[in-house]
Coordinates of C-alpha atoms in Angstrom, one line a residue:
M1 CA -56.7 -45.9 -52.7
K2 CA -58.8 -44.5 -49.2
K3 CA -56.7 -47.2 -47.2
N4 CA -53.5 -45.9 -49.3
S5 CA -54.7 -42.4 -48.2
Q6 CA -54.8 -43.4 -44.6
Y7 CA -52.1 -45.2 -44.6
R8 CA -49.9 -41.9 -45.7
I9 CA -51.9 -39.6 -43.5
G10 CA -51.0 -42.0 -40.6
K11 CA -47.0 -42.6 -41.7
A12 CA -46.6 -38.9 -42.0
L13 CA -48.4 -38.4 -38.5
L14 CA -45.5 -40.8 -37.2
V15 CA -42.7 -38.9 -38.8
F16 CA -44.1 -36.3 -36.9
S17 CA -44.1 -37.3 -33.9
V18 CA -40.9 -38.8 -34.0
L19 CA -39.7 -35.5 -35.3
F20 CA -41.5 -34.3 -32.8
L21 CA -40.0 -36.1 -30.2
F22 CA -36.3 -35.7 -31.6
F23 CA -36.4 -31.8 -31.5
A24 CA -38.4 -31.8 -28.1
G25 CA -35.7 -34.2 -26.7
R26 CA -33.1 -32.1 -28.3
D27 CA -34.4 -28.2 -26.6
N28 CA -34.4 -29.5 -23.6
T29 CA -30.8 -30.8 -23.3
V30 CA -30.2 -27.3 -24.7
A31 CA -32.3 -26.1 -21.5
A32 CA -30.7 -27.6 -19.6
E33 CA -27.0 -26.8 -20.9
S34 CA -26.0 -24.0 -19.0
T35 CA -24.6 -21.1 -21.2
F36 CA -22.5 -18.2 -19.4
R37 CA -22.6 -15.1 -21.5
W38 CA -20.3 -12.1 -20.3
A39 CA -18.6 -9.2 -21.7
Y40 CA -16.0 -6.8 -21.0
Q41 CA -15.3 -3.4 -22.1
G42 CA -12.2 -4.6 -24.2
D43 CA -11.0 -8.0 -25.9
I44 CA -8.8 -10.3 -24.7
Q45 CA -4.7 -9.0 -26.0
S46 CA -3.6 -12.2 -27.1
L47 CA -4.3 -16.4 -26.5
D48 CA 0.1 -16.7 -25.5
P49 CA 0.5 -16.3 -21.6
H50 CA 3.2 -14.9 -22.1
V51 CA 2.9 -11.9 -24.1
L52 CA 1.7 -9.1 -22.4
N53 CA 1.6 -8.7 -18.3
E54 CA -1.9 -7.7 -18.8
S55 CA -4.3 -8.5 -15.7
F56 CA -7.6 -8.3 -17.8
T57 CA -6.2 -11.1 -20.3
L58 CA -5.1 -12.8 -17.6
G59 CA -7.3 -13.4 -15.8
F60 CA -9.4 -14.8 -18.9
L61 CA -6.3 -17.3 -19.7
S62 CA -6.1 -18.2 -15.9
N63 CA -9.5 -20.3 -16.7
V64 CA -8.1 -22.2 -19.5
Y65 CA -4.1 -22.6 -18.3
E66 CA -3.2 -23.1 -14.6
G67 CA 0.0 -22.0 -13.0
L68 CA 1.4 -24.0 -10.1
V69 CA 0.3 -22.1 -7.4
R70 CA -3.2 -19.3 -7.8
R71 CA -5.0 -17.0 -5.9
D72 CA -8.7 -18.0 -3.8
H73 CA -11.0 -15.3 -3.4
N74 CA -9.3 -13.9 -0.2
L75 CA -6.2 -13.8 -2.6
G76 CA -4.6 -15.9 -0.8
I77 CA -2.0 -18.3 -2.3
E78 CA -3.2 -22.3 -2.5
P79 CA -2.1 -25.1 -4.4
A80 CA -2.8 -25.4 -8.2
L81 CA -0.4 -27.8 -11.0
A82 CA 1.7 -27.9 -7.7
A83 CA 0.1 -30.2 -5.1
S84 CA 2.2 -28.5 -2.1
W85 CA 5.8 -27.1 -1.8
E86 CA 8.5 -26.6 0.8
Q87 CA 11.0 -24.8 1.5
L88 CA 14.7 -26.5 2.0
E89 CA 16.8 -24.8 2.7
P90 CA 17.0 -20.6 2.5
T91 CA 17.6 -20.9 -1.3
R92 CA 16.1 -23.9 -2.3
W93 CA 12.4 -24.8 -2.8
R94 CA 11.3 -28.1 -3.6
F95 CA 7.7 -28.5 -5.6
H96 CA 5.6 -31.5 -5.9
L97 CA 3.8 -31.2 -8.8
R98 CA -0.1 -32.9 -9.2
Q99 CA 0.6 -36.3 -10.7
G100 CA -2.9 -37.1 -13.2
V101 CA -3.0 -34.1 -14.6
V102 CA -4.0 -33.8 -18.5
F103 CA -3.8 -30.9 -20.9
H104 CA -6.9 -30.0 -23.3
N105 CA -5.2 -32.6 -26.0
G106 CA -4.5 -34.9 -23.8
N107 CA -1.5 -34.8 -23.1
P108 CA 0.1 -35.5 -19.7
F109 CA 1.4 -32.9 -17.7
T110 CA 4.7 -33.3 -15.9
A111 CA 7.9 -31.2 -15.1
S112 CA 9.1 -30.9 -18.9
D113 CA 6.0 -28.9 -19.5
V114 CA 6.9 -26.8 -16.0
V115 CA 10.6 -25.9 -17.2
F116 CA 9.6 -25.3 -20.9
T117 CA 7.2 -22.6 -19.3
F118 CA 10.1 -21.3 -17.5
E119 CA 12.5 -21.1 -19.9
R120 CA 9.8 -19.7 -22.7
A121 CA 8.6 -16.7 -19.7
L122 CA 12.6 -15.7 -20.0
H123 CA 12.3 -15.2 -23.4
K124 CA 13.3 -11.9 -24.8
D125 CA 10.6 -11.0 -26.3
A126 CA 7.9 -12.3 -23.2
N127 CA 6.8 -9.9 -21.2
A128 CA 6.1 -12.6 -18.3
K129 CA 10.3 -12.4 -18.0
S130 CA 9.4 -10.4 -14.8
Y131 CA 7.8 -13.0 -12.7
I132 CA 11.1 -14.8 -12.6
P133 CA 13.5 -13.8 -10.3
A134 CA 17.5 -13.4 -11.8
G135 CA 19.8 -16.4 -11.4
L136 CA 16.6 -18.7 -10.4
E137 CA 18.0 -22.0 -11.7
I138 CA 15.9 -25.0 -11.8
E139 CA 16.7 -28.6 -10.8
V140 CA 14.1 -32.1 -12.0
V141 CA 14.3 -34.4 -9.5
D142 CA 11.7 -36.8 -10.9
D143 CA 9.2 -36.3 -13.4
F144 CA 6.5 -35.1 -10.4
T145 CA 9.3 -33.2 -8.0
I146 CA 11.0 -30.1 -9.0
D147 CA 13.9 -27.4 -7.5
F148 CA 14.4 -23.6 -7.5
I149 CA 17.3 -22.3 -6.3
T150 CA 17.2 -18.8 -5.6
A151 CA 20.4 -16.3 -5.6
T152 CA 19.9 -15.0 -2.5
P153 CA 16.7 -15.8 0.2
N154 CA 13.5 -14.6 -1.4
P155 CA 10.5 -15.2 0.6
I156 CA 8.0 -14.2 -1.8
L157 CA 9.6 -16.6 -4.5
F158 CA 6.0 -18.0 -5.8
H159 CA 3.7 -14.9 -4.8
E160 CA 3.9 -14.3 -9.1
W161 CA 3.4 -17.8 -10.2
P162 CA -0.6 -17.6 -10.7
N163 CA 0.1 -15.3 -13.3
L164 CA 3.4 -17.8 -14.7
L165 CA 0.5 -20.2 -16.3
I166 CA 2.2 -23.1 -17.6
M167 CA 2.1 -24.5 -21.4
D168 CA 2.4 -28.1 -23.3
R169 CA 5.9 -28.5 -24.1
E170 CA 4.8 -31.4 -26.4
W171 CA 2.2 -29.2 -28.2
S172 CA 4.4 -25.7 -28.1
E173 CA 7.3 -27.3 -29.8
A174 CA 4.9 -29.4 -32.1
N175 CA 2.8 -26.0 -33.5
G176 CA 6.2 -24.0 -34.1
A177 CA 4.8 -22.0 -30.5
E178 CA 8.1 -22.5 -28.2
I179 CA 8.8 -18.6 -28.1
P180 CA 6.4 -15.7 -28.0
A181 CA 5.6 -13.3 -30.5
S182 CA 6.1 -10.3 -29.8
V183 CA 3.3 -7.3 -29.1
A184 CA 5.7 -4.3 -29.3
E185 CA 6.7 -5.4 -32.9
G186 CA 3.0 -6.1 -33.5
R187 CA 3.8 -10.1 -34.2
I188 CA 1.3 -13.5 -34.1
G189 CA 2.0 -16.6 -33.6
F190 CA 0.4 -19.9 -33.1
A191 CA -0.2 -19.7 -29.3
S192 CA -1.6 -16.3 -29.9
A193 CA -4.5 -17.6 -31.4
H194 CA -4.7 -21.2 -29.8
A195 CA -4.7 -22.5 -26.1
N196 CA -4.1 -26.3 -24.8
G197 CA -3.9 -26.1 -20.8
T198 CA -4.8 -27.6 -18.2
G199 CA -7.6 -25.3 -16.7
A200 CA -11.0 -25.9 -15.6
F201 CA -12.4 -24.6 -19.5
R202 CA -10.8 -25.2 -22.8
L203 CA -11.1 -23.3 -26.0
L204 CA -13.3 -23.8 -28.9
S205 CA -13.0 -20.9 -30.7
R206 CA -12.1 -17.3 -30.5
V207 CA -12.8 -14.7 -32.9
E208 CA -10.4 -11.5 -32.7
G209 CA -12.5 -8.2 -31.5
G210 CA -15.8 -11.0 -31.5
A211 CA -16.6 -14.1 -29.5
A212 CA -14.5 -16.5 -27.5
E213 CA -16.1 -19.8 -27.0
L214 CA -14.9 -22.0 -24.2
E215 CA -16.2 -25.8 -22.7
V216 CA -16.1 -27.5 -19.5
N217 CA -13.2 -29.6 -19.2
N218 CA -14.9 -33.0 -17.8
Q219 CA -11.1 -33.8 -17.1
W220 CA -10.1 -31.5 -14.8
W221 CA -7.9 -32.0 -12.0
D222 CA -10.2 -30.2 -9.7
E223 CA -13.9 -30.1 -7.9
K224 CA -16.4 -28.7 -9.7
K225 CA -17.8 -26.7 -8.1
H226 CA -19.3 -24.8 -10.8
N227 CA -22.4 -25.7 -13.1
L228 CA -21.1 -24.2 -16.4
D229 CA -20.9 -26.1 -19.7
R230 CA -20.4 -23.7 -21.9
V231 CA -19.0 -20.1 -21.4
I232 CA -19.3 -16.9 -24.6
F233 CA -16.8 -13.8 -23.5
T234 CA -17.7 -10.8 -25.7
P235 CA -16.2 -7.8 -26.3
I236 CA -18.6 -4.8 -25.9
G237 CA -17.0 -0.9 -26.2
K238 CA -19.8 0.8 -25.7
D239 CA -21.2 1.7 -22.4
A240 CA -25.2 1.9 -23.3
T241 CA -24.8 -1.0 -26.0
R242 CA -23.2 -3.4 -22.7
V243 CA -25.9 -2.6 -20.4
A244 CA -28.5 -3.1 -23.0
A245 CA -27.1 -6.5 -23.3
L246 CA -27.6 -6.7 -19.0
I247 CA -30.7 -5.8 -18.8
S248 CA -31.8 -7.6 -22.3
G249 CA -30.8 -11.5 -21.0
E250 CA -28.4 -11.4 -24.0
M251 CA -25.4 -11.4 -21.3
D252 CA -25.2 -13.0 -17.6
L253 CA -23.1 -10.5 -16.1
I254 CA -21.2 -7.5 -17.8
Y255 CA -18.3 -5.3 -16.4
P256 CA -17.1 -2.6 -16.3
V257 CA -21.0 -0.9 -15.1
P258 CA -20.9 2.5 -16.3
L259 CA -21.0 4.1 -13.1
Q260 CA -23.8 6.7 -13.9
D261 CA -25.9 3.5 -14.3
M262 CA -25.8 0.9 -10.9
A263 CA -28.8 2.9 -10.0
A264 CA -30.6 1.9 -12.7
I265 CA -29.3 -1.3 -12.6
E266 CA -30.0 -2.4 -9.7
A267 CA -33.5 -1.2 -8.9
L268 CA -34.3 -3.7 -11.8
E269 CA -36.0 -7.1 -10.7
E270 CA -33.9 -9.0 -13.0
T271 CA -30.5 -7.4 -12.6
R272 CA -27.8 -6.3 -9.6
V273 CA -24.8 -4.7 -9.1
V274 CA -21.5 -6.7 -7.5
A275 CA -18.9 -4.1 -6.2
G276 CA -16.2 -3.9 -3.8
P277 CA -12.7 -2.5 -4.0
E278 CA -10.1 -3.4 -5.9
V279 CA -6.5 -3.3 -5.6
R280 CA -5.3 -1.5 -9.1
T281 CA -3.6 1.5 -8.2
M282 CA -4.3 4.3 -11.0
F283 CA -0.8 6.9 -12.2
L284 CA 0.2 9.0 -14.2
G285 CA 3.7 8.4 -15.1
M286 CA 6.4 10.6 -16.9
D287 CA 9.0 10.8 -19.2
Q288 CA 12.2 11.7 -17.4
M289 CA 14.7 9.4 -19.7
R290 CA 14.5 11.3 -23.2
D291 CA 16.6 14.7 -23.9
E292 CA 13.5 15.9 -26.3
L293 CA 9.5 15.4 -24.9
L294 CA 7.7 12.9 -27.6
Y295 CA 4.3 14.4 -29.0
S296 CA 5.2 18.1 -27.5
N297 CA 5.8 21.8 -28.6
V298 CA 8.8 22.3 -26.6
M299 CA 12.1 21.9 -28.2
G300 CA 15.5 20.5 -27.2
E301 CA 14.5 19.8 -23.8
N302 CA 12.9 17.9 -21.5
P303 CA 10.3 19.9 -19.2
L304 CA 9.7 16.7 -17.4
A305 CA 13.0 15.8 -16.3
D306 CA 12.8 19.1 -14.1
R307 CA 11.0 18.1 -10.4
R308 CA 9.5 21.3 -10.1
V309 CA 7.5 20.9 -12.9
R310 CA 6.2 17.1 -12.1
E311 CA 5.5 18.5 -8.4
A312 CA 3.2 21.4 -10.6
F313 CA 1.5 18.7 -12.3
Y314 CA 0.7 16.5 -9.6
R315 CA -0.7 20.0 -7.2
A316 CA -2.6 21.0 -10.3
I317 CA -5.1 17.5 -10.1
D318 CA -7.7 17.9 -7.8
V319 CA -8.1 14.4 -6.6
E320 CA -11.2 14.6 -4.5
L321 CA -12.6 16.1 -7.2
L322 CA -12.3 13.7 -10.2
N323 CA -13.3 10.7 -7.7
R324 CA -17.1 12.7 -6.5
K325 CA -17.6 13.9 -10.6
V326 CA -15.7 11.2 -12.4
L327 CA -15.5 8.0 -10.1
Y328 CA -19.2 8.6 -8.6
G329 CA -17.1 8.5 -5.6
I330 CA -16.3 4.7 -5.4
G331 CA -12.4 5.3 -6.1
M332 CA -9.9 5.9 -3.1
P333 CA -7.3 8.9 -3.3
A334 CA -3.8 7.2 -3.6
A335 CA -0.9 8.7 -1.5
T336 CA 1.4 6.2 -2.9
M337 CA 1.6 3.4 -6.1
I338 CA 0.2 0.8 -3.7
S339 CA -3.0 -0.2 -1.9
P340 CA -3.3 -0.5 1.5
L341 CA -4.8 -2.9 1.4
L342 CA -1.5 -4.7 0.5
F343 CA 0.5 -2.8 2.0
A344 CA -1.3 -1.4 5.4
P345 CA 1.4 1.5 5.7
A346 CA 0.4 3.3 2.8
K347 CA -2.8 4.4 4.2
D348 CA -0.4 6.9 6.4
M349 CA 0.8 8.3 4.0
Q350 CA -0.1 11.5 2.4
R351 CA -0.8 13.1 -1.0
L352 CA 0.9 16.8 -1.6
D353 CA -2.4 19.3 -1.5
Y354 CA -3.8 20.6 -4.7
D355 CA -2.4 24.0 -4.9
P356 CA -2.7 25.1 -8.3
E357 CA -1.6 28.5 -7.7
K358 CA 2.1 27.1 -6.5
A359 CA 1.3 24.8 -8.8
R360 CA 1.9 27.8 -11.6
N361 CA 4.6 29.5 -9.9
L362 CA 6.7 26.4 -9.6
L363 CA 6.2 26.0 -13.5
K364 CA 7.3 29.9 -13.8
E365 CA 10.6 28.8 -11.7
A366 CA 11.1 26.1 -14.6
G367 CA 10.7 28.8 -16.9
Y368 CA 7.5 27.4 -18.1
E369 CA 5.5 30.4 -17.4
K370 CA 3.6 30.0 -20.8
G371 CA 3.1 26.9 -20.0
F372 CA 3.7 24.1 -22.7
E373 CA 1.8 21.6 -25.0
L374 CA 2.0 17.6 -24.6
E375 CA 0.4 14.3 -25.2
L376 CA -1.3 12.3 -22.3
L377 CA -1.6 8.6 -23.8
C378 CA -4.5 6.5 -22.7
P379 CA -6.5 3.9 -23.0
N380 CA -10.0 4.0 -23.5
D381 CA -11.9 0.2 -23.2
R382 CA -9.1 -0.9 -20.4
Y383 CA -9.6 1.1 -16.9
L384 CA -12.5 2.4 -15.5
K385 CA -13.7 5.6 -17.1
D386 CA -10.4 5.9 -18.0
E387 CA -10.6 8.1 -21.0
E388 CA -13.1 10.6 -19.4
I389 CA -10.2 10.5 -16.1
C390 CA -7.5 11.2 -19.0
L391 CA -9.8 14.3 -20.0
A392 CA -10.0 15.5 -16.3
V393 CA -6.8 15.2 -15.7
A394 CA -6.5 17.7 -19.4
A395 CA -8.8 19.9 -17.8
F396 CA -6.9 20.4 -14.7
L397 CA -3.6 21.2 -16.5
A398 CA -5.0 23.3 -18.4
K399 CA -6.3 25.7 -15.5
I400 CA -2.1 26.2 -15.1
G401 CA -1.4 26.6 -18.7
V402 CA 0.0 23.8 -20.3
T403 CA -2.0 22.0 -22.6
A404 CA -2.4 18.1 -22.3
K405 CA -3.8 16.7 -25.6
V406 CA -5.5 13.5 -24.8
E407 CA -5.0 10.9 -27.4
A408 CA -7.2 7.6 -26.0
I409 CA -6.9 4.7 -28.2
P410 CA -8.1 0.8 -28.2
K411 CA -6.0 -1.0 -25.1
S412 CA -4.5 -3.0 -28.3
Q413 CA -3.1 -0.3 -29.8
F414 CA -2.3 1.7 -26.2
F415 CA -0.2 -1.2 -24.7
K416 CA 2.0 -1.5 -28.6
R417 CA 2.7 2.2 -27.8
L418 CA 3.8 1.4 -24.2
L419 CA 6.0 -1.4 -24.5
G420 CA 7.6 0.8 -26.9
Q421 CA 8.1 3.7 -25.3
D422 CA 6.1 5.6 -27.6
T423 CA 4.8 7.8 -25.1
S424 CA 6.0 11.0 -22.9
F425 CA 3.2 10.9 -20.7
Y426 CA 0.9 7.9 -19.9
F427 CA -2.3 6.9 -17.7
L428 CA -1.9 3.1 -16.5
G429 CA -3.0 1.3 -13.5
W430 CA -1.5 -1.4 -12.0
T431 CA -1.8 -4.6 -9.7
P432 CA 1.2 -6.5 -8.4
G433 CA 1.2 -9.6 -9.6
S434 CA 2.5 -10.5 -6.0
L435 CA 0.4 -8.2 -4.5
D436 CA 3.5 -7.0 -2.8
S437 CA 5.5 -3.9 -3.3
Y438 CA 8.8 -5.4 -4.1
N439 CA 6.8 -6.2 -7.5
V440 CA 5.9 -2.7 -7.6
I441 CA 9.6 -1.4 -6.6
Q442 CA 11.0 -3.6 -9.2
N443 CA 9.0 -3.8 -12.2
V444 CA 7.3 0.0 -11.9
I445 CA 10.0 2.2 -10.1
G446 CA 13.8 0.5 -10.6
S447 CA 15.6 2.0 -12.2
P448 CA 15.3 0.2 -16.2
D449 CA 17.7 -2.8 -16.4
K450 CA 16.9 -5.2 -18.8
E451 CA 19.8 -7.7 -17.7
L452 CA 18.2 -7.5 -14.2
K453 CA 14.9 -7.8 -15.2
R454 CA 14.0 -4.3 -13.7
G455 CA 11.9 -1.4 -14.5
G456 CA 9.8 -3.5 -17.4
F457 CA 7.3 -1.4 -16.5
N458 CA 9.0 2.1 -16.1
F459 CA 7.7 3.6 -19.4
G460 CA 9.2 6.9 -18.1
G461 CA 12.3 6.0 -17.1
Y462 CA 12.8 7.1 -13.9
S463 CA 15.4 6.4 -11.6
N464 CA 17.4 7.0 -8.5
P465 CA 19.6 4.5 -7.0
R466 CA 18.6 4.8 -3.5
I467 CA 15.7 3.1 -4.5
D468 CA 17.5 0.3 -6.9
Q469 CA 19.3 -0.7 -3.3
L470 CA 16.8 -0.6 -1.2
A471 CA 14.7 -3.0 -3.6
E472 CA 18.1 -5.8 -3.5
K473 CA 17.3 -5.5 0.5
I474 CA 13.6 -5.9 0.2
L475 CA 13.9 -8.5 -1.8
V476 CA 15.8 -10.9 0.6
E477 CA 14.7 -9.8 4.0
I478 CA 13.0 -11.9 6.1
D479 CA 11.8 -9.9 8.9
Q480 CA 8.3 -8.7 8.2
G481 CA 8.6 -4.9 10.4
R482 CA 11.8 -4.9 8.7
R483 CA 10.7 -5.4 5.7
N484 CA 8.0 -2.8 5.8
E485 CA 10.6 -0.1 6.9
L486 CA 12.8 -0.7 4.0
I487 CA 9.7 -0.5 1.4
T488 CA 8.4 2.6 3.4
Q489 CA 11.6 4.3 2.2
A490 CA 11.7 3.9 -0.7
Y491 CA 7.9 5.0 -1.7
Q492 CA 8.4 8.2 0.6
I493 CA 11.8 9.1 -1.6
L494 CA 9.7 8.0 -4.6
A495 CA 7.4 10.8 -3.0
E496 CA 10.1 13.5 -3.2
D497 CA 11.3 12.9 -6.5
V498 CA 7.7 12.7 -7.8
G499 CA 8.6 10.0 -9.8
Y500 CA 4.9 9.2 -10.6
I501 CA 1.5 10.9 -9.8
P502 CA -0.7 8.6 -8.5
L503 CA -4.2 8.9 -8.4
H504 CA -6.9 6.7 -6.8
Q505 CA -7.3 2.7 -6.3
Q506 CA -10.3 2.6 -8.8
G507 CA -13.4 -0.2 -8.0
V508 CA -14.6 -3.2 -9.0
V509 CA -18.4 -3.1 -10.7
W510 CA -19.9 -5.6 -12.0
G511 CA -23.6 -5.9 -13.5
V512 CA -24.9 -9.3 -13.1
R513 CA -28.4 -11.3 -13.8
R514 CA -30.4 -13.1 -11.2
G515 CA -30.2 -16.6 -11.1
I516 CA -26.3 -15.9 -11.9
E517 CA -23.9 -16.6 -8.6
V518 CA -20.5 -14.6 -8.6
R519 CA -18.5 -13.1 -6.0
S520 CA -16.2 -9.8 -6.9
R521 CA -12.5 -10.4 -6.6
A522 CA -10.7 -7.6 -5.3
D523 CA -8.0 -7.9 -8.5
D524 CA -11.3 -7.7 -10.8
S525 CA -10.7 -10.7 -11.8
L526 CA -13.7 -13.2 -13.1
M527 CA -12.9 -16.8 -11.8
L528 CA -15.4 -19.4 -14.2
Y529 CA -14.7 -22.1 -11.7
T530 CA -16.6 -20.3 -8.9
I531 CA -19.9 -19.5 -10.6
T532 CA -23.3 -21.5 -10.7
K533 CA -26.0 -20.0 -12.9
A534 CA -29.5 -21.2 -12.3
R535 CA -31.1 -23.2 -14.7

């Protein structure tokens, strides 16, 4: 009996030892695995790369999908799925595709996928159609060579294409994802909830409004410069909760950092702030197309169609005070619709002076001496201090007798309303996908024309034929000096019309745990394949 007892004890100790070694080894494996956790104030809008031209969503998806080209840390163009390209003629570009690339499901990448992507992006429900110039023709030379033929010379043809993310034809057709699902109509398709790209990370899971988990793609064609195995993204809307998650170590990186918390985060031993300029321009758009404003107490007419009213709004807003009090001085007041970092002559342009007295006189001249009411549509989880900025704008307008009722909503609802043109006064930010003024002039300022793919993000319907004519010349002008002159003319006409109210370029402000090596980018995109984490 004693012998059996000793045997059982010995066997138990052996089993315990084996289990201890197993779990110890398992724990060591987990510890060795590098998991990067990060949070943003809003959620990804869709996993479909063609349904919405929204920079945060596209930035996230660029870690899963890839374009023919991509942007480096300094935002310069570099090869991605296209290994090289050349201009054979003024209107013909030849792209040599990278060979040996596979999608996450193992399907090979070929020219067929590029053609499919371009066709899909041109669908009426695709928000990516603006990346493709009108009249573009595609000729497939072979499985890894494609010619793009433009209707006219186009010096910036592929500068939009880092955001035109390539999808797998075979996977899309097999899953009924040949066409994108309309965000404006609230539809969801297979590609809205599933992903199959060629990028550095592959999607494991995503819960709408919750976490999205990625894992490293060990078949990625590029040199691996990061050391991440897994990535977990979580949207955290509340500023205090996001900051607490960073300080506690639950998150490795958060953005944007609430500006009032920058000093506290920087003062802690385990956290730091990564900040820099951003090229996004924030502005106010105004309805100039309807006979009667939406969500206003003015019946039968549209005050914003009157230039004097638009100028009154412009002069009522003290952007210097807004920058100091709301943005803690990290914004750069804007005189036009593009950052001087992208278009140098913008630095010489001047804003209209802040002058509330003149603003009141302008309203009086326009017949609105007693002011009026309207809604200001604004996101509350997309831009730096977005809701606070809208509330500040409303306070400025109140001083000249205009009551702007701020409707601050999550960006998923905000973009749905914008795309449906369900607004007459709105706050929006724009980073030109090409980092070139033509993008702004064609998409935001140009007169809306679906056939010409012009003005797709001109939600107020501003229109000036002179600007449209200049845009046509800008597109084909090769001489940079002359091109800059044409662009400057377009911005001057816009300023004379007060077609928009530019506010500022916001800053990039990330909060990071010590041991995370990351550099901010001026387009505010987080490229996971550039991050290393101390183990």
